[in-house]
C-alpha positions as a Markdown table, in Angstrom:
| # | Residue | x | y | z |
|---|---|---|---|---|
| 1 | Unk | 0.0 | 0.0 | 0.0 |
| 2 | Unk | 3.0 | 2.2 | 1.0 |
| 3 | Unk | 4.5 | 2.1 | -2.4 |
| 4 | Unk | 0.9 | 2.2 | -4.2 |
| 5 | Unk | 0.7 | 5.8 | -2.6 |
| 6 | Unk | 4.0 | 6.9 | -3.3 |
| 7 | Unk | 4.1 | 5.8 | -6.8 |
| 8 | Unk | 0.6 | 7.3 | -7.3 |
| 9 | Unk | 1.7 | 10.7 | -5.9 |
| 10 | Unk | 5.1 | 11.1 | -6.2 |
| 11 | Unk | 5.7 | 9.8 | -10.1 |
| 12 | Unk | 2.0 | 9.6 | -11.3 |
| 13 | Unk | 2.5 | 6.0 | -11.9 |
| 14 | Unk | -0.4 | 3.0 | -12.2 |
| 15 | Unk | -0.1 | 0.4 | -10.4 |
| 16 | Unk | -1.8 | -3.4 | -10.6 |
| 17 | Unk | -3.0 | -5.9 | -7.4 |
| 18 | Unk | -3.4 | -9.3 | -8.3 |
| 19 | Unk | -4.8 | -11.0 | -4.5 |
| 20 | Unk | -4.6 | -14.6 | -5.4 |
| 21 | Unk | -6.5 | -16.4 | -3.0 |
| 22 | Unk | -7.0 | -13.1 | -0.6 |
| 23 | Unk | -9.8 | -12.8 | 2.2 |
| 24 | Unk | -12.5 | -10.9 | 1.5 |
| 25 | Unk | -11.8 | -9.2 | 4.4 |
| 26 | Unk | -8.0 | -8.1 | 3.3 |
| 27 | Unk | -9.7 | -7.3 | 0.2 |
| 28 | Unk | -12.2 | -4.9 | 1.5 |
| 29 | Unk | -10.0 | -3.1 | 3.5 |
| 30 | Unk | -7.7 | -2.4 | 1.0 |
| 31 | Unk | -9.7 | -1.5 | -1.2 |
| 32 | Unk | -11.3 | 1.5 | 1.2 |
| 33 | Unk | -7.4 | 2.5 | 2.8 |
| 34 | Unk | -6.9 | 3.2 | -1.2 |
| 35 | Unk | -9.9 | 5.5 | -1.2 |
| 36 | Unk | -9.6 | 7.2 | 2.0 |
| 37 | Unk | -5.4 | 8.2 | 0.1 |
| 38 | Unk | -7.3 | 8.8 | -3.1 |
| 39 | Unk | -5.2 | 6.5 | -5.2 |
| 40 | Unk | -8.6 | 5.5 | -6.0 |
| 41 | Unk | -11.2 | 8.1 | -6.8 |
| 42 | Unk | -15.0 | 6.9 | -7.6 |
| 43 | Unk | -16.1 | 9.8 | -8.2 |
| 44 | Unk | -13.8 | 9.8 | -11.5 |
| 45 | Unk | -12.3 | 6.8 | -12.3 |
| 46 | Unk | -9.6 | 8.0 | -14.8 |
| 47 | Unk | -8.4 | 9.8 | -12.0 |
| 48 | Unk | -7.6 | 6.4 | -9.8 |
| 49 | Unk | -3.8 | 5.2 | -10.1 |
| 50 | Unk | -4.5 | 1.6 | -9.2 |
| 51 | Unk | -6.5 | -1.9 | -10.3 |
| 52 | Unk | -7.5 | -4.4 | -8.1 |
| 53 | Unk | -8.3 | -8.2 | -9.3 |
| 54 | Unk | -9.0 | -10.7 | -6.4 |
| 55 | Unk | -9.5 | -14.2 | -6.7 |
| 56 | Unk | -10.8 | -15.2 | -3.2 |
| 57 | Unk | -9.9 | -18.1 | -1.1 |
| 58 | Unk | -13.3 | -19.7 | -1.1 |
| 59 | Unk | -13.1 | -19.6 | -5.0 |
| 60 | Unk | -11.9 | -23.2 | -7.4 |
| 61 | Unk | -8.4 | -23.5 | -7.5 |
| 62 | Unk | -9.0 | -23.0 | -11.4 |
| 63 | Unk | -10.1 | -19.4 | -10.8 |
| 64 | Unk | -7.6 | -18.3 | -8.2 |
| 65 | Unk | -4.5 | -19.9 | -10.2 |
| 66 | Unk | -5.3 | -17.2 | -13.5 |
| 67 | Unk | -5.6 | -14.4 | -10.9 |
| 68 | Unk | -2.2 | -13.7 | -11.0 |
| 69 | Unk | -2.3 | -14.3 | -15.2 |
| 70 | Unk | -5.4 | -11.3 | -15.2 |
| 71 | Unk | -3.6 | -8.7 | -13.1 |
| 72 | Unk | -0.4 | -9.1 | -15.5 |
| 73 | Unk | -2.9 | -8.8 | -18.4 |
| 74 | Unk | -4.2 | -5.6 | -17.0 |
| 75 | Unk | -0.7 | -4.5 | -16.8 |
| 76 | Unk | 0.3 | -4.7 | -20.1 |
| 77 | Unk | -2.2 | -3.1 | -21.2 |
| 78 | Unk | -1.4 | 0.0 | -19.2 |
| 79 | Unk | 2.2 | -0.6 | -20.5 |
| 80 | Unk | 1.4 | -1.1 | -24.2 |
| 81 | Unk | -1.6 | 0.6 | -25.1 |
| 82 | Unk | -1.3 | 3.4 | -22.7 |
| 83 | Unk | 2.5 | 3.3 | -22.3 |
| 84 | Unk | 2.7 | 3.2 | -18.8 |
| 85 | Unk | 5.4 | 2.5 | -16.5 |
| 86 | Unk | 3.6 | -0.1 | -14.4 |
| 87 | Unk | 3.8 | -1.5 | -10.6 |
| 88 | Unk | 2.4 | -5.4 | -10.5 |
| 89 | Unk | 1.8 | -6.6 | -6.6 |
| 90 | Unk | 1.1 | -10.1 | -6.7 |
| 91 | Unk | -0.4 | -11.9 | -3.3 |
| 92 | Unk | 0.7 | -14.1 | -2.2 |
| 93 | Unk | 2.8 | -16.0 | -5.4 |
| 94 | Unk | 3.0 | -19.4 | -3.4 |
| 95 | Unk | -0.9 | -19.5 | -3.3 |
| 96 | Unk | -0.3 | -19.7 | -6.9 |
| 97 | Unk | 1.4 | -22.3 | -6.9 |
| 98 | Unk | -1.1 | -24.3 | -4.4 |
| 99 | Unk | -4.0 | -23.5 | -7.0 |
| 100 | Unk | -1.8 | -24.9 | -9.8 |
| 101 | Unk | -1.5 | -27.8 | -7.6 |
| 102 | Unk | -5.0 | -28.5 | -6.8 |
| 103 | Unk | -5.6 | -28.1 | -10.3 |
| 104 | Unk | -2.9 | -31.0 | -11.2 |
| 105 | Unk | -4.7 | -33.4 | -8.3 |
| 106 | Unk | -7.9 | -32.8 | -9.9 |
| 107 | Unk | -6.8 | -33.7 | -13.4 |
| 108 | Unk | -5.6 | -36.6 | -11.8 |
| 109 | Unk | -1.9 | -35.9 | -12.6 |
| 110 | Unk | 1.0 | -37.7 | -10.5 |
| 111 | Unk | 2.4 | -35.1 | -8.2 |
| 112 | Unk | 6.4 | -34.1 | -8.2 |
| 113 | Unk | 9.0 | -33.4 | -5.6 |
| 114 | Unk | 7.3 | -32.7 | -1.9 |
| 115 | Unk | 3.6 | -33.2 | -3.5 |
| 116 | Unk | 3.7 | -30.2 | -5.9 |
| 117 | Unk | 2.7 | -30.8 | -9.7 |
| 118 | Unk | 5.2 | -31.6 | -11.6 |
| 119 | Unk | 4.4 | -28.7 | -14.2 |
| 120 | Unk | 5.5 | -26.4 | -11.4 |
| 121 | Unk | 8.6 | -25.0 | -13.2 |
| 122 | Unk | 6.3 | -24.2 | -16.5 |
| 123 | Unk | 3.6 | -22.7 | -14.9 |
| 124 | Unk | 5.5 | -20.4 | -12.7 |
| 125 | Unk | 7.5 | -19.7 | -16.1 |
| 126 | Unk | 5.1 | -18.7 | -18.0 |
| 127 | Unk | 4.2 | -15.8 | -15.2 |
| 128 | Unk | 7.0 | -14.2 | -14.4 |
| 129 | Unk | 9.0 | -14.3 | -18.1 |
| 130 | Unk | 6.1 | -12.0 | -19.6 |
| 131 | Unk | 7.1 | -9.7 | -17.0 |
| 132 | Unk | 9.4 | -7.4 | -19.0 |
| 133 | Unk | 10.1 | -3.7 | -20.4 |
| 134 | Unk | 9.5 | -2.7 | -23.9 |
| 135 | Unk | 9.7 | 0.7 | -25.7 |
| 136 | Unk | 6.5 | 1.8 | -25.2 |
| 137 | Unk | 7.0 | 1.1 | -20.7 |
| 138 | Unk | 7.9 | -1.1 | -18.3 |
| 139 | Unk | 6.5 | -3.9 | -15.7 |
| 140 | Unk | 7.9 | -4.0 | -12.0 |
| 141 | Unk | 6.6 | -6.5 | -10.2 |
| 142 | Unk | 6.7 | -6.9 | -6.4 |
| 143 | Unk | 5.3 | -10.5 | -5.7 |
| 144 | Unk | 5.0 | -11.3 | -1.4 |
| 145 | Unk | 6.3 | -14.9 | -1.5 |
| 146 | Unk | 5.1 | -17.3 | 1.7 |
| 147 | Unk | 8.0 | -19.8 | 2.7 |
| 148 | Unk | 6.2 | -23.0 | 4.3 |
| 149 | Unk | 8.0 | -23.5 | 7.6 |
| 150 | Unk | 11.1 | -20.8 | 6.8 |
| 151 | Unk | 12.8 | -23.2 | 4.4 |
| 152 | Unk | 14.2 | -21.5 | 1.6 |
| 153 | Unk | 14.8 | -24.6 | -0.5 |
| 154 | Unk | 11.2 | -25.5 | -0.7 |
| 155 | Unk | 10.3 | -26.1 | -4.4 |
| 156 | Unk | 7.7 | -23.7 | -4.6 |
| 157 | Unk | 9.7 | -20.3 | -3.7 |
| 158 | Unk | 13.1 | -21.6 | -4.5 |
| 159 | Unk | 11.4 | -21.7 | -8.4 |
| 160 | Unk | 10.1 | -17.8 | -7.5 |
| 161 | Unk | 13.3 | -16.9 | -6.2 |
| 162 | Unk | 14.9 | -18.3 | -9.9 |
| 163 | Unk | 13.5 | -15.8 | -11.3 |
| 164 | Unk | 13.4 | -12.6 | -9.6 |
| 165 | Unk | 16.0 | -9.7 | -9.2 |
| 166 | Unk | 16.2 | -9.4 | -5.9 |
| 167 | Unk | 15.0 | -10.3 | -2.7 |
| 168 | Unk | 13.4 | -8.7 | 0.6 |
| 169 | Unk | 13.8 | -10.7 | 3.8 |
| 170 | Unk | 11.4 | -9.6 | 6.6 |
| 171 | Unk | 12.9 | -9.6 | 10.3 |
| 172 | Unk | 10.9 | -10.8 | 13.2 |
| 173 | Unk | 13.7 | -9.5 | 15.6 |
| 174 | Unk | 12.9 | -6.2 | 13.9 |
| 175 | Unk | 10.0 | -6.0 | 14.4 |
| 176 | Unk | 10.2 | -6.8 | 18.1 |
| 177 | Unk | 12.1 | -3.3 | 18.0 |
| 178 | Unk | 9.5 | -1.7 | 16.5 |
| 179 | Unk | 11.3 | -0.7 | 13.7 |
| 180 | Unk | 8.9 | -1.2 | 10.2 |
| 181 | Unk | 9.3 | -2.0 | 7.9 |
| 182 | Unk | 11.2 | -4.9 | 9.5 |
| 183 | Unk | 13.5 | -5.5 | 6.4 |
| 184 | Unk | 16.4 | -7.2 | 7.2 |
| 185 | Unk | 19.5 | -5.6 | 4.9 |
| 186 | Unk | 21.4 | -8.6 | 5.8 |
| 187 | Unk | 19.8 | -11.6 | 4.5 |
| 188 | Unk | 18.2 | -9.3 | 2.1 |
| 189 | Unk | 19.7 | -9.9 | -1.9 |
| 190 | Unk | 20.0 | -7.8 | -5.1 |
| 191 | Unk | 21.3 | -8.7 | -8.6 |
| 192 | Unk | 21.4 | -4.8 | -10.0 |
| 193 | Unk | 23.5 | -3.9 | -6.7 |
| 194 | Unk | 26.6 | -3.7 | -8.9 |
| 195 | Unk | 28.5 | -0.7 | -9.3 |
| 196 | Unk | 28.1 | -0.8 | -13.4 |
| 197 | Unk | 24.4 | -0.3 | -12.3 |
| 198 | Unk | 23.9 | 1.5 | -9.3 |
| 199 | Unk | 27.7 | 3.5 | -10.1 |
| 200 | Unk | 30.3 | 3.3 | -7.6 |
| 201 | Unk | 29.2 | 5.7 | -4.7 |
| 202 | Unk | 25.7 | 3.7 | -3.9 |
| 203 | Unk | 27.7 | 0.1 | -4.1 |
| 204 | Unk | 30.3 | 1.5 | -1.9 |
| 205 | Unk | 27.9 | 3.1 | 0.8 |
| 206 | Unk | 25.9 | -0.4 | 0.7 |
| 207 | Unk | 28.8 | -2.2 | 1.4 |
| 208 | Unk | 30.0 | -0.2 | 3.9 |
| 209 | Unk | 26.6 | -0.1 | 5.7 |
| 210 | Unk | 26.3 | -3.9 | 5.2 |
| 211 | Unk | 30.0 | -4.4 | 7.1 |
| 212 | Unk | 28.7 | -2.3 | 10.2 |
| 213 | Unk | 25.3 | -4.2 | 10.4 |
| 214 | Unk | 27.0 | -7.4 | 10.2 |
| 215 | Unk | 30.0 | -6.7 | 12.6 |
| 216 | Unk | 27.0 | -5.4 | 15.1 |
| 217 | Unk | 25.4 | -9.0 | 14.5 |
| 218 | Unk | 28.7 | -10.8 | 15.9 |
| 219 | Unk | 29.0 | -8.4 | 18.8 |
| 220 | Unk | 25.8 | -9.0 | 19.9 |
| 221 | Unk | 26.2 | -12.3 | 22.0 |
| 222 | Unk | 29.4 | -10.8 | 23.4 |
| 223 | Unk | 27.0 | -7.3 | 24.3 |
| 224 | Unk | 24.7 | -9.9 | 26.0 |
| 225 | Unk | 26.9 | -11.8 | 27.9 |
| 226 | Unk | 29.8 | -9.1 | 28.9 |
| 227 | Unk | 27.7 | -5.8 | 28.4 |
| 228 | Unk | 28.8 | -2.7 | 26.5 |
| 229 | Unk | 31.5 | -1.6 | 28.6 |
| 230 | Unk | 33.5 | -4.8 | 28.0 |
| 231 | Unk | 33.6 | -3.4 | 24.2 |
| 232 | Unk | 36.4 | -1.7 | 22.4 |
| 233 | Unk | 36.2 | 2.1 | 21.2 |
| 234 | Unk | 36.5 | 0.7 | 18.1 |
| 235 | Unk | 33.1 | -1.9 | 18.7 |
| 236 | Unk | 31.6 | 0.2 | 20.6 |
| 237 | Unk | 32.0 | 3.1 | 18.0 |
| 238 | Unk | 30.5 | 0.5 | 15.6 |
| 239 | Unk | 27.6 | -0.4 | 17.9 |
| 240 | Unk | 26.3 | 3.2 | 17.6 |
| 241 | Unk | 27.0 | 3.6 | 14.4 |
| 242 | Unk | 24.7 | 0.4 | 13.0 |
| 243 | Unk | 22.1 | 0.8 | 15.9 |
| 244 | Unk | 21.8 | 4.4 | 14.1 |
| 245 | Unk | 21.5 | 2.9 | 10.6 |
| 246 | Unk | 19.0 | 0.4 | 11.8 |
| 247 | Unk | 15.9 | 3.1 | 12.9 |
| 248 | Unk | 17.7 | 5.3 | 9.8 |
| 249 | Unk | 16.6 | 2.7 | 7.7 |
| 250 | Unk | 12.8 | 2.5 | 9.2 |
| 251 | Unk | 10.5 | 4.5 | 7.1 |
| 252 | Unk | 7.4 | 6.6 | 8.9 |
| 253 | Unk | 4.5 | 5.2 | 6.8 |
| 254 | Unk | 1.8 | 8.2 | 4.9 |
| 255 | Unk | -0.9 | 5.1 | 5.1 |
| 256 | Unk | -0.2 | 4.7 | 8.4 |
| 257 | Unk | -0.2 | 8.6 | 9.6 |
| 258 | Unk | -3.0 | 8.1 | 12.0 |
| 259 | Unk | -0.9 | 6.5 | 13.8 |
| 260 | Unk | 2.3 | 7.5 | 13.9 |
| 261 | Unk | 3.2 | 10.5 | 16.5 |
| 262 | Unk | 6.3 | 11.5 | 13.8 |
| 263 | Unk | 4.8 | 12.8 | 10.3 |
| 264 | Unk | 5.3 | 10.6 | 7.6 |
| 265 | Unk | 8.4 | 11.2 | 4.9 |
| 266 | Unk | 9.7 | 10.5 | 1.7 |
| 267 | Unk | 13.7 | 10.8 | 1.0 |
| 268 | Unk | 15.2 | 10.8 | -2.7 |
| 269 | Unk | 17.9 | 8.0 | -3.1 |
| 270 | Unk | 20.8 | 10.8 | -3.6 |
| 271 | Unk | 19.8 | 12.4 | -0.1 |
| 272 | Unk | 19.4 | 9.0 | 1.4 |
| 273 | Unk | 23.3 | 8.0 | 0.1 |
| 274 | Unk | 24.4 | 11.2 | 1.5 |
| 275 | Unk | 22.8 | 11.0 | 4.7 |
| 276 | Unk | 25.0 | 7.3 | 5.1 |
| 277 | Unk | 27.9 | 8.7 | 4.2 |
């Protein structure tokens, strides 16, 4: 919802939800947080920035598996026709897969590795390789992926995972802190962080700020045991340093204003690699 709003606002973009296999609950109240920002505007539709296509969890696996294929329909369109650049949510990817899966057992098909269909690789395929840039705009597509019990070699996001460009890991210790959103920098992967693509000054400031959060992580049994003061000025200098970055790197949400007792913000990426350095 966060970066519906800011694309909406702050670059006049579109932006696509596919909600495979949502609640109707989740659905509804989406649906009116949207209109109460005005990224969605009844009163004149062309003015709305967003479209929302749900296949709901009580529907047939048939209907909630092409869920996902209507939303990326709808945005190319926007890209092609109305050459758009376009954001594509999909939610949740590995319900998905589970429709595809019902949909093999009810065909009567013999199921693959760990009970998923053995067409798992093709199906997810044919997704996620339509979602590309052309001339006329591009696709960006942000897809929440649901790891059955936190094991990243399961078949079903380790064949999402082949074919994305990066990855966001989400930190429960984070958000014991309160600190949202509870991304987790360390664990957390990108194949454009290269200096050839991001240039030299952003890849440098990453991996600086990526040595300080993961030094903090080994001090932090020695910090619990021993206490601060058993520390070098060195450590201890990097203690402050990476318990700074990790509430710099928190982000006071404008969908979530009401509240928050700070006012919600919005920094460019040059100001944000400044502020590091």
């Amino acid at each position: 919802m966060e970066l519906i709003n800011n694309i909406a606002k702050a670059h006049g973009g579109v932006s696509v939800f596919g909600g495979v296999g949502e609640q109707t609950r989740e659905g509804n109240d989406l649906y009116m947080e949207m209109k109460e920002s005005g990224v969605i505007n009844e009163n004149n539709i062309e003015e709305s920035k967003v479209a929302l296509v749900y296949g709901q969890m009580n529907e047939p696996p048939g209907a909630r598996m092409r869920v996902g294929l209507t939303a990326l329909t709808m945005a190319e369109y926007f890209r092609d026709v109305n050459k758009q650049d376009v954001l594509l949510f999909i939610d949740n990817i590995f319900r998905f897969v589970q429709a595809g899966s019902e949909v093999s057992a009810l065909l009567g098909r013999m199921p693959s590795v760990v009970g998923y269909q053995h067409t798992l690789s093709t199906e997810m395929g044919s997704l996620q390789e339509i979602i590309a840039s052309t001339k006329k705009g591009s696709i960006t597509s942000i897809q929440a992926v649901y790891v059955p019990a936190d094991d990243l070699t399961d078949p079903a996001p380790a064949t999402t995972f082949a074919h994305l460009d990066a990855t966001t890991v989400l930190s429960i210790g984070l958000a014991s802190k309160g600190i949202y959103p509870a991304v987790d920098p360390l664990d957390s992967t990108s194949t454009m962080l290269q200096p050839r693509i991001v240039g030299n000054e952003h890849y440098e400031t990453a991996q600086r700020v990526k040595e300080t959060l993961q030094r903090y992580k080994e001090l932090q049994d020695i910090i619990a045991i021993l206490g601060l003061d058993e520390l070098s000025e060195e450590d201890c200098l990097t203690v402050a340093r990476a318990r700074k970055i990790e509430r710099f790197l928190s982000q006071p949400f404008f969908v979530a204003e009401f509240l928050l007792v700070i006012q919600e913000s919005m920094l460019l990426l040059r100001k944000l690699l400044g502020d590091f350095n």
